[in-house]
PDB file of C-alpha atoms in Angstrom:
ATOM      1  CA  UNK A   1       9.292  32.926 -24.147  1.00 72.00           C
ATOM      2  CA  UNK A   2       6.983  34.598 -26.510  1.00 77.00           C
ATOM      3  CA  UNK A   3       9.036  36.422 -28.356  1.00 87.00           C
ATOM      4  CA  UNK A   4       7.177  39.980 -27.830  1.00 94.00           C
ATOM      5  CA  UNK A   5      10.083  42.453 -25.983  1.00 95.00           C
ATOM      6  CA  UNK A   6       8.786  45.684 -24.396  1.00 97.00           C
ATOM      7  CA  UNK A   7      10.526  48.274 -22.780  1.00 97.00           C
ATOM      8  CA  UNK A   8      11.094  49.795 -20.633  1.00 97.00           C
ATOM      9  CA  UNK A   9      10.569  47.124 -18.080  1.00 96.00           C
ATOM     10  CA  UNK A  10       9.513  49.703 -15.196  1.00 96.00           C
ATOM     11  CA  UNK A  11       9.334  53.839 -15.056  1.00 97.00           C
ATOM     12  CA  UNK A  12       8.125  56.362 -13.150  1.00 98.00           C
ATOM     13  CA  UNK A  13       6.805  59.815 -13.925  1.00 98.00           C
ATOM     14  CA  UNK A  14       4.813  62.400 -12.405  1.00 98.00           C
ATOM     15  CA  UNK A  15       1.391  63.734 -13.080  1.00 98.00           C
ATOM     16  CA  UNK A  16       0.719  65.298 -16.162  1.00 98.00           C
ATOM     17  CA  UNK A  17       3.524  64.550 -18.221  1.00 98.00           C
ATOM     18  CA  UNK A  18       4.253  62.496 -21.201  1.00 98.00           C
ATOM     19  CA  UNK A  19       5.269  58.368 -21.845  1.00 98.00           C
ATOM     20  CA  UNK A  20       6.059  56.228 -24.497  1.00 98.00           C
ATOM     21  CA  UNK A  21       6.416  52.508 -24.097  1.00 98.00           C
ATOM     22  CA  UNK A  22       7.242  50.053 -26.686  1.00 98.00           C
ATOM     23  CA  UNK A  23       6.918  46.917 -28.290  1.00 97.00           C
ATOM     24  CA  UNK A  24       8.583  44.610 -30.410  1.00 94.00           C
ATOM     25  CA  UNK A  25       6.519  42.057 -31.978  1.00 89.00           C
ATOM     26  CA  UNK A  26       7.068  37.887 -32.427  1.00 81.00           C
ATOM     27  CA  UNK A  27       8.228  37.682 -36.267  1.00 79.00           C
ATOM     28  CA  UNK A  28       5.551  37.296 -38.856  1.00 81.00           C
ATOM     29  CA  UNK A  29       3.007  38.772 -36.826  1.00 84.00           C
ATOM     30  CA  UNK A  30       1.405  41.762 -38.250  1.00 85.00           C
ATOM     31  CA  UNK A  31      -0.864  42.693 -36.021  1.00 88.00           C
ATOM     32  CA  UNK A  32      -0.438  44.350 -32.140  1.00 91.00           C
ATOM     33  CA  UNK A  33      -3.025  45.374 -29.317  1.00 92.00           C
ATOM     34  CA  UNK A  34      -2.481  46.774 -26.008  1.00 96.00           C
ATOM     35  CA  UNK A  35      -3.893  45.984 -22.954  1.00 96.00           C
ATOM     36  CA  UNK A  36      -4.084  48.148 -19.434  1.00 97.00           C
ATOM     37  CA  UNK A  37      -3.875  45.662 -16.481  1.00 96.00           C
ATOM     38  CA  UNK A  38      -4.278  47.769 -13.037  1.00 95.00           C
ATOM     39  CA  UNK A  39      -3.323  46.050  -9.867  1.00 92.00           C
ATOM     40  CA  UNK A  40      -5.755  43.270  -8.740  1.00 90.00           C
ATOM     41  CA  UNK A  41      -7.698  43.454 -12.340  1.00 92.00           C
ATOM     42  CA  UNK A  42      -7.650  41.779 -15.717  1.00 93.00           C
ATOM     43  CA  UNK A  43      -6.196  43.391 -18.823  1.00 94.00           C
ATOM     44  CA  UNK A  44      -8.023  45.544 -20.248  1.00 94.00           C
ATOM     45  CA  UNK A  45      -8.013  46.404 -24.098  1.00 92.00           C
ATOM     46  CA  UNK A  46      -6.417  49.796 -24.938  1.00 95.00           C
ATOM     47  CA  UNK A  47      -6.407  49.737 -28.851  1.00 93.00           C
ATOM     48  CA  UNK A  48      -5.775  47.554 -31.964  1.00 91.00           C
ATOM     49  CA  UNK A  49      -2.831  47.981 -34.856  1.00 91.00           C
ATOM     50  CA  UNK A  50      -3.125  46.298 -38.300  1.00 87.00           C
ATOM     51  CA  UNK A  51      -0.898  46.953 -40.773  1.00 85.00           C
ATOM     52  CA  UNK A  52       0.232  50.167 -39.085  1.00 89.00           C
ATOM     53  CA  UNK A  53      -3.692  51.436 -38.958  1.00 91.00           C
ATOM     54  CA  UNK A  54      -5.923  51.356 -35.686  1.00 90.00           C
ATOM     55  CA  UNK A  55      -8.929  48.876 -36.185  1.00 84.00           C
ATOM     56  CA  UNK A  56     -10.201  48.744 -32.946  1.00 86.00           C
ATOM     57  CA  UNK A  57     -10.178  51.050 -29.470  1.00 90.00           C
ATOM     58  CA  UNK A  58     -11.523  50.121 -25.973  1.00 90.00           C
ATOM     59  CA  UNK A  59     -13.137  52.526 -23.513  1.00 91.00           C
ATOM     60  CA  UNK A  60      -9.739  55.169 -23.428  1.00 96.00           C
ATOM     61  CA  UNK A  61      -9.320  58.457 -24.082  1.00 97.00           C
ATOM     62  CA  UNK A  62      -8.009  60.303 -27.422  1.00 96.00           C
ATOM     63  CA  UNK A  63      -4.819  60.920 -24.979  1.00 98.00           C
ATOM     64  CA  UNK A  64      -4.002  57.013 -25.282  1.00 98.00           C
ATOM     65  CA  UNK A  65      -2.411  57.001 -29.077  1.00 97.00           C
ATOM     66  CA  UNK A  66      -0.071  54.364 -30.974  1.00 96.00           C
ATOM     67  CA  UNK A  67       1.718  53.362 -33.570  1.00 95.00           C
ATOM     68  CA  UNK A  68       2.757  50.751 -35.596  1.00 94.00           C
ATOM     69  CA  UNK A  69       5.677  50.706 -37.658  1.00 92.00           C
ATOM     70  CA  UNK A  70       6.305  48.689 -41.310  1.00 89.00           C
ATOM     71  CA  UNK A  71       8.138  46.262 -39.218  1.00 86.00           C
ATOM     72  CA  UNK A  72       5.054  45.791 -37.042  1.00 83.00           C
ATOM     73  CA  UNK A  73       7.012  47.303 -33.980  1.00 92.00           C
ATOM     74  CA  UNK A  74       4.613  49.580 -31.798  1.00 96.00           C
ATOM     75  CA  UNK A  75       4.061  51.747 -29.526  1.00 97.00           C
ATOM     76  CA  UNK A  76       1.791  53.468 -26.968  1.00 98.00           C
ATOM     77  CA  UNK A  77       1.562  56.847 -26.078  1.00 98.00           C
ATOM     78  CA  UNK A  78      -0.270  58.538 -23.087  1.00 98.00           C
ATOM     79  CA  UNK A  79      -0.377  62.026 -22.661  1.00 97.00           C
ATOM     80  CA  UNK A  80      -1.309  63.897 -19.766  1.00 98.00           C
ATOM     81  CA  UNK A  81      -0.669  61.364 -17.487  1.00 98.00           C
ATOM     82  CA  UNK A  82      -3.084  60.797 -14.335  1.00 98.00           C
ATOM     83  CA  UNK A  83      -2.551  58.972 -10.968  1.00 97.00           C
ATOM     84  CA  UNK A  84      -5.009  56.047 -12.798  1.00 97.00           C
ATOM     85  CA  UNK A  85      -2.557  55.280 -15.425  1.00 98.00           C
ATOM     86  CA  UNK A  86      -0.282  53.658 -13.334  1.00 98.00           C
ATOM     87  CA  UNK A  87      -1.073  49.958 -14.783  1.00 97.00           C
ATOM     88  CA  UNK A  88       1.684  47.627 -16.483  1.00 97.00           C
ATOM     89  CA  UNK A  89       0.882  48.197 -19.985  1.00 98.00           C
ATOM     90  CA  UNK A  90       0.948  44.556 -22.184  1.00 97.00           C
ATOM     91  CA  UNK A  91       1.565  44.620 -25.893  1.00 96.00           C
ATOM     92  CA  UNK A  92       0.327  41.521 -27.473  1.00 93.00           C
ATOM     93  CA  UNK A  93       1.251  40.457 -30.999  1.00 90.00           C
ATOM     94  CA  UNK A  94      -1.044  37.556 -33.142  1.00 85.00           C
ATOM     95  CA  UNK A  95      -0.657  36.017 -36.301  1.00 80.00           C
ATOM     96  CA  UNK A  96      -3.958  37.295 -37.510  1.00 72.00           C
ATOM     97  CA  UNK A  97      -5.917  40.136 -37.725  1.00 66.00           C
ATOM     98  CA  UNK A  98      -8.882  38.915 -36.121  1.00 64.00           C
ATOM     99  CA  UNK A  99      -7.534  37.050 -33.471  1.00 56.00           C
ATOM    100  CA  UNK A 100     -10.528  37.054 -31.368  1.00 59.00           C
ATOM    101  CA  UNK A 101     -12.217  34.830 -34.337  1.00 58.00           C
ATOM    102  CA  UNK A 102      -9.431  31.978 -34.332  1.00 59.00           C
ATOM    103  CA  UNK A 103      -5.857  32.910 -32.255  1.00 68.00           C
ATOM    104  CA  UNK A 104      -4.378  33.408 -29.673  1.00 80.00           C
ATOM    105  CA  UNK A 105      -2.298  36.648 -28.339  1.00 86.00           C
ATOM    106  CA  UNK A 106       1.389  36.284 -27.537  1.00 90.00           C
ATOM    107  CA  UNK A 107       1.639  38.943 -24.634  1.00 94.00           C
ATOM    108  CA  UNK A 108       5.521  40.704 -23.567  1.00 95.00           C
ATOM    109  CA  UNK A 109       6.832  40.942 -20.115  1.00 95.00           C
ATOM    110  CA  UNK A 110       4.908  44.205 -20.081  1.00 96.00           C
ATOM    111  CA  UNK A 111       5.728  47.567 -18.702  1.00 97.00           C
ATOM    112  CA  UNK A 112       5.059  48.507 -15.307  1.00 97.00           C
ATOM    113  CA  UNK A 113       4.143  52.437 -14.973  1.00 98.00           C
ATOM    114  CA  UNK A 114       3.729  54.334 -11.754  1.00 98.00           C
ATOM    115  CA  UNK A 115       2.333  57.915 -12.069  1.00 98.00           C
ATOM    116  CA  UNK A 116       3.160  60.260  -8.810  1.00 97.00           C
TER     117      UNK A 116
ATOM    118  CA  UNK B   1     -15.584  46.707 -18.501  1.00 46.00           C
ATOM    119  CA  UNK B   2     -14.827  43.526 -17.204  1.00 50.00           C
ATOM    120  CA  UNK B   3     -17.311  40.457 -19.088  1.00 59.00           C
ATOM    121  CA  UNK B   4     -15.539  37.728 -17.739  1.00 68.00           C
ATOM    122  CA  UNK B   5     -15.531  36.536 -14.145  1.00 81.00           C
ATOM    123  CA  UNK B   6     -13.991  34.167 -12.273  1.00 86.00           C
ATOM    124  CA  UNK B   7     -14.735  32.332  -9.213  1.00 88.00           C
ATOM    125  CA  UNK B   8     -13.555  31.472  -7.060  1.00 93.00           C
ATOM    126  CA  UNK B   9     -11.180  35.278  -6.536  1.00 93.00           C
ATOM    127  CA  UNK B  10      -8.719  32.927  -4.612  1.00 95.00           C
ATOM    128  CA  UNK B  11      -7.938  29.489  -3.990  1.00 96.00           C
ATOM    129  CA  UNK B  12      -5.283  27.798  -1.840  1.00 97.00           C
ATOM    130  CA  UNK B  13      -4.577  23.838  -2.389  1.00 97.00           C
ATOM    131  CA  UNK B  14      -1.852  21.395  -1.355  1.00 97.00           C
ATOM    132  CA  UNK B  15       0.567  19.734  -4.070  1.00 97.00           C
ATOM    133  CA  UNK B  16      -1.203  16.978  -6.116  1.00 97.00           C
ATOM    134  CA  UNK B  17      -4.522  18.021  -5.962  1.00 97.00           C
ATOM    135  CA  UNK B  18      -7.003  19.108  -8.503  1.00 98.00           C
ATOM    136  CA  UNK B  19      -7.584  22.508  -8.734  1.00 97.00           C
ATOM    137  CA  UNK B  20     -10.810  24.262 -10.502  1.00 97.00           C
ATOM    138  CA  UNK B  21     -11.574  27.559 -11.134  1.00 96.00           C
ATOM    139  CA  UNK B  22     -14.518  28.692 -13.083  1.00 96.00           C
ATOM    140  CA  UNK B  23     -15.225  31.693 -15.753  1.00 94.00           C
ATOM    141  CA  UNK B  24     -18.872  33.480 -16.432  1.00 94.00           C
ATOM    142  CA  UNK B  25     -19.248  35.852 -19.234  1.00 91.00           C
ATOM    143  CA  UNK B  26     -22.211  37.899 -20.410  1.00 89.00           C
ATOM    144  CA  UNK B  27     -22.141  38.198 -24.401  1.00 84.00           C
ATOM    145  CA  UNK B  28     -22.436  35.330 -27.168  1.00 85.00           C
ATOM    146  CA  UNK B  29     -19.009  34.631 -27.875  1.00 85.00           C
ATOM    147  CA  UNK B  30     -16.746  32.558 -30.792  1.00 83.00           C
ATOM    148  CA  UNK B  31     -14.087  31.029 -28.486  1.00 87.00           C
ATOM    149  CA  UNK B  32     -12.462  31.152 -25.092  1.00 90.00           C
ATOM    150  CA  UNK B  33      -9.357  31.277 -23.754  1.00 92.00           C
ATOM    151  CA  UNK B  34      -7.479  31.002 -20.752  1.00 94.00           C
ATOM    152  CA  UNK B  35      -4.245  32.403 -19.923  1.00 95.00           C
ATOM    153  CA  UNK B  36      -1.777  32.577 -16.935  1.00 96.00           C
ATOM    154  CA  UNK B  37      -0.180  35.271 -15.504  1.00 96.00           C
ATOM    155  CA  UNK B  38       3.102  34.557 -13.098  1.00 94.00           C
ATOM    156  CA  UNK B  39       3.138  37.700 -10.460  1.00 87.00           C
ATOM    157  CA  UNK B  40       2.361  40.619 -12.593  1.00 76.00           C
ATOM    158  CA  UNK B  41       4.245  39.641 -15.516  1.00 87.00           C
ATOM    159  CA  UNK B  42       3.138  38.952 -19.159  1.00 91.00           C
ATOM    160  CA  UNK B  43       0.417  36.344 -19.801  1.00 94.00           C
ATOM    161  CA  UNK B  44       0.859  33.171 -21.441  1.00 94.00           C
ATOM    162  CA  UNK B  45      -1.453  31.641 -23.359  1.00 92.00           C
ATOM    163  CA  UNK B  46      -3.331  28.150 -21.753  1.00 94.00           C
ATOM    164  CA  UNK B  47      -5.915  26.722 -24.110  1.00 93.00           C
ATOM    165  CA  UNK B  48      -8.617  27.580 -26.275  1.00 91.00           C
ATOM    166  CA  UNK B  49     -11.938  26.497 -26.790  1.00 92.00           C
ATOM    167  CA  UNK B  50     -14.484  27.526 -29.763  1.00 89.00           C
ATOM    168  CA  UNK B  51     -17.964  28.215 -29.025  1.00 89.00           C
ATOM    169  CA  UNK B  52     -18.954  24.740 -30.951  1.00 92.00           C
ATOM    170  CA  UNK B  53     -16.666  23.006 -28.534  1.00 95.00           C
ATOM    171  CA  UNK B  54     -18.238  21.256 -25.295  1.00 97.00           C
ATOM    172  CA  UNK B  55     -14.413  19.863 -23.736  1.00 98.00           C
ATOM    173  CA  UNK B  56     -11.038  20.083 -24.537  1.00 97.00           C
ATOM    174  CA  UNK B  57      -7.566  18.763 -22.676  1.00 97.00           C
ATOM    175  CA  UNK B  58      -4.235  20.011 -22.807  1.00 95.00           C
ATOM    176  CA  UNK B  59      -2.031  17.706 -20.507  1.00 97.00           C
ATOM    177  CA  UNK B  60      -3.066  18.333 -17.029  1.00 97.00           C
ATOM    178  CA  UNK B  61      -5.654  20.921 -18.232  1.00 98.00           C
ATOM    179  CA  UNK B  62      -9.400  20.224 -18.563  1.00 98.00           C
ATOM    180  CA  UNK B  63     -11.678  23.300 -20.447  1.00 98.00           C
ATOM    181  CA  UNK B  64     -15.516  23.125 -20.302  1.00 98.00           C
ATOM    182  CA  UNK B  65     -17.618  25.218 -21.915  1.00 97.00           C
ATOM    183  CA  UNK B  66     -21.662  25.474 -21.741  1.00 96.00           C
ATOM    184  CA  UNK B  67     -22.831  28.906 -23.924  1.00 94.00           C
ATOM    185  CA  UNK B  68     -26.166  27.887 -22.347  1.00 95.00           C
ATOM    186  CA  UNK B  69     -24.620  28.870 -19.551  1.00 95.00           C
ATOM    187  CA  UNK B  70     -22.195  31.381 -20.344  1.00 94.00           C
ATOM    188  CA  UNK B  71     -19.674  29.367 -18.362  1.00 95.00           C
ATOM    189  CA  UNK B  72     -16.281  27.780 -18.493  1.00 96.00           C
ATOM    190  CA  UNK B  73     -14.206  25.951 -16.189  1.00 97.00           C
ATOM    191  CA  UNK B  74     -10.767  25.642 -15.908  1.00 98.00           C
ATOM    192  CA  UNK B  75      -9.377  22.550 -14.267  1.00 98.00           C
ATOM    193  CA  UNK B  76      -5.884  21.695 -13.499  1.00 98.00           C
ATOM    194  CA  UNK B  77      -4.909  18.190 -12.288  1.00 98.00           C
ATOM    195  CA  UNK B  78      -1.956  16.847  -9.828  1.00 97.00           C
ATOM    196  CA  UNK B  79      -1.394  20.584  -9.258  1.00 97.00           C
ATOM    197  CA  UNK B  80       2.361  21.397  -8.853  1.00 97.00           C
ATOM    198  CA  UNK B  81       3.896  24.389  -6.791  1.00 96.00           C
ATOM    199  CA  UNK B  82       5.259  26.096 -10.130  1.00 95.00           C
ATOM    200  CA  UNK B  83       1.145  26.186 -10.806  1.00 97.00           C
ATOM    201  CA  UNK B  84       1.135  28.950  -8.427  1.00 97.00           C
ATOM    202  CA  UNK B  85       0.023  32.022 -10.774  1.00 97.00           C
ATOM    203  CA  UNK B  86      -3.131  33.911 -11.504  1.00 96.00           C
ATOM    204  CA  UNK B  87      -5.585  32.697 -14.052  1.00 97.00           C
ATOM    205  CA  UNK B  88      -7.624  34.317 -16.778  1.00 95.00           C
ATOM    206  CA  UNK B  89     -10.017  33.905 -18.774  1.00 94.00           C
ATOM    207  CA  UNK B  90     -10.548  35.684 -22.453  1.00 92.00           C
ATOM    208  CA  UNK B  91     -13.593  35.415 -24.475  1.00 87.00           C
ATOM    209  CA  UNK B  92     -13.181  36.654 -28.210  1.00 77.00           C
ATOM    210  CA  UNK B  93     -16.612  37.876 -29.576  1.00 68.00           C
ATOM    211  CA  UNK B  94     -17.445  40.362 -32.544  1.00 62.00           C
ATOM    212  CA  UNK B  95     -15.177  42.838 -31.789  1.00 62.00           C
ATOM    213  CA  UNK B  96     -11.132  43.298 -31.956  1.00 64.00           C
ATOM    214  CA  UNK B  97     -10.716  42.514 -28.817  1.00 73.00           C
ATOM    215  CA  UNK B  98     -10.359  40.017 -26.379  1.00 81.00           C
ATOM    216  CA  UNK B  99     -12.144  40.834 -22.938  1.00 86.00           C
ATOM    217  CA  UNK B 100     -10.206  39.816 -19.830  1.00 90.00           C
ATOM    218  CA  UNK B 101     -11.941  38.316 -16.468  1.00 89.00           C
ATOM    219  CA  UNK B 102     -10.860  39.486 -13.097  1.00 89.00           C
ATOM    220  CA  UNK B 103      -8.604  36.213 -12.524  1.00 94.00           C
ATOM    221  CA  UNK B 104      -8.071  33.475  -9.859  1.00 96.00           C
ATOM    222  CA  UNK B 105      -5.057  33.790  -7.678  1.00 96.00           C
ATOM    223  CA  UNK B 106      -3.911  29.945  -7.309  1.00 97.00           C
ATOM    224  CA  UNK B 107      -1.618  28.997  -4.882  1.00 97.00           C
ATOM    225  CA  UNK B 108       0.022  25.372  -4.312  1.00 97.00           C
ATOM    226  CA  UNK B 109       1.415  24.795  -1.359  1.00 96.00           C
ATOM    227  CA  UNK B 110       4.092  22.227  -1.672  1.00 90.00           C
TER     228      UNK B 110
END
């Protein structure tokens, strides 16, 4: 139990629409990345929120957006959906803003997306 | 991109015996991690090791690093069915990120 909740747990939409998927973070911790895990792979980093401001993006497209909200909830948009977006999404909260330097990430139950 | 990887892909083992899978990575890093992953659910968060570190233990866990190398290994002794899971490692460099290997699937057959 890590105390990072994100829902929805599973959906399913269709090409070219629109999804939001959320996060709640573990208390106290202010900052939140995202991480796209496609079947078979490792997690790969979406984007970084500190203090409701992006400090760091992977390798995704302007169509992948968050948020982060003054009670360091999040969460990630994806427009335009493609048949490579289905993934299960993580959201994973740390103490720290650097967390690659010193911590380590407190990951949800993630969210499991299948685009038809 | 994927910087870690781990070998071996797979591995299959009875109850009670040691089990080690092994992490290569391409960049300088400050620490590594490993985490486990329980059939496509969240990951949860192993051990860490800094860069300055050669060994560290966690009860039945054993991390190695050599940055000579690039290299870490992950061992796990008397290995226990609920062990089953996949296995990651995560090295932190000078970025805000954390880069993911492609994992071990362990399985413990009891």
């Amino acid at each position: 139990e890590t105390g990072v909740t994100q829902s929805p747990t599973h959906l399913i939409k269709t090409r070219g629409q629109q999804v939001t998927l959320r996060c709640s973070s573990q208390s106290g911790h202010n900052t939140v990345s995202w991480y796209q895990q496609a079947l078979g792979q490792g997690p790969q980093f979406i984007f970084q929120y500190y203090r409701e401001e992006e400090n760091g993006r992977g390798n995704f497209p302007p169509r992948f957006s968050g948020l982060q909200f003054p009670n360091y909830s999040s969460e990630l948009n994806v427009n335009a959906l493609e048949l490579d977006d289905s993934a299960l999404y993580l959201c994973a909260s740390s103490r720290t803003q650097l967390p690659f330097l010193s911590g380590e990430l407190f990951f949800g139950e993630g969210s499991r997306l299948t685009v038809l | 991109s994927q910087q870690g990887e781990e070998d071996p892909q797979a591995l299959s083992i009875q109850e009670g015996e040691n089990a080690t899978m092994n992490c290569s990575y391409k960049t300088s890093i400050n620490n590594l991690q490993w985490y486990r992953q329980n059939s496509g659910r969240g990951l949860v968060h192993l051990i860490l090791i800094r860069s300055n570190e050669r060994e560290k233990h966690s009860g039945r866990l054993r991390v190695t690093l050599d940055t000579s190398k690039k290299s870490s290994s992950l061992l796990i002794t008397a290995s226990r069915a609920a062990d089953t899971a996949s296995y990651f490692c995560a090295t932190g460099s000078g970025t805000y990120k954390y880069i993911f290997g492609t994992g071990t699937r362990l399985k413990v057959l009891a």
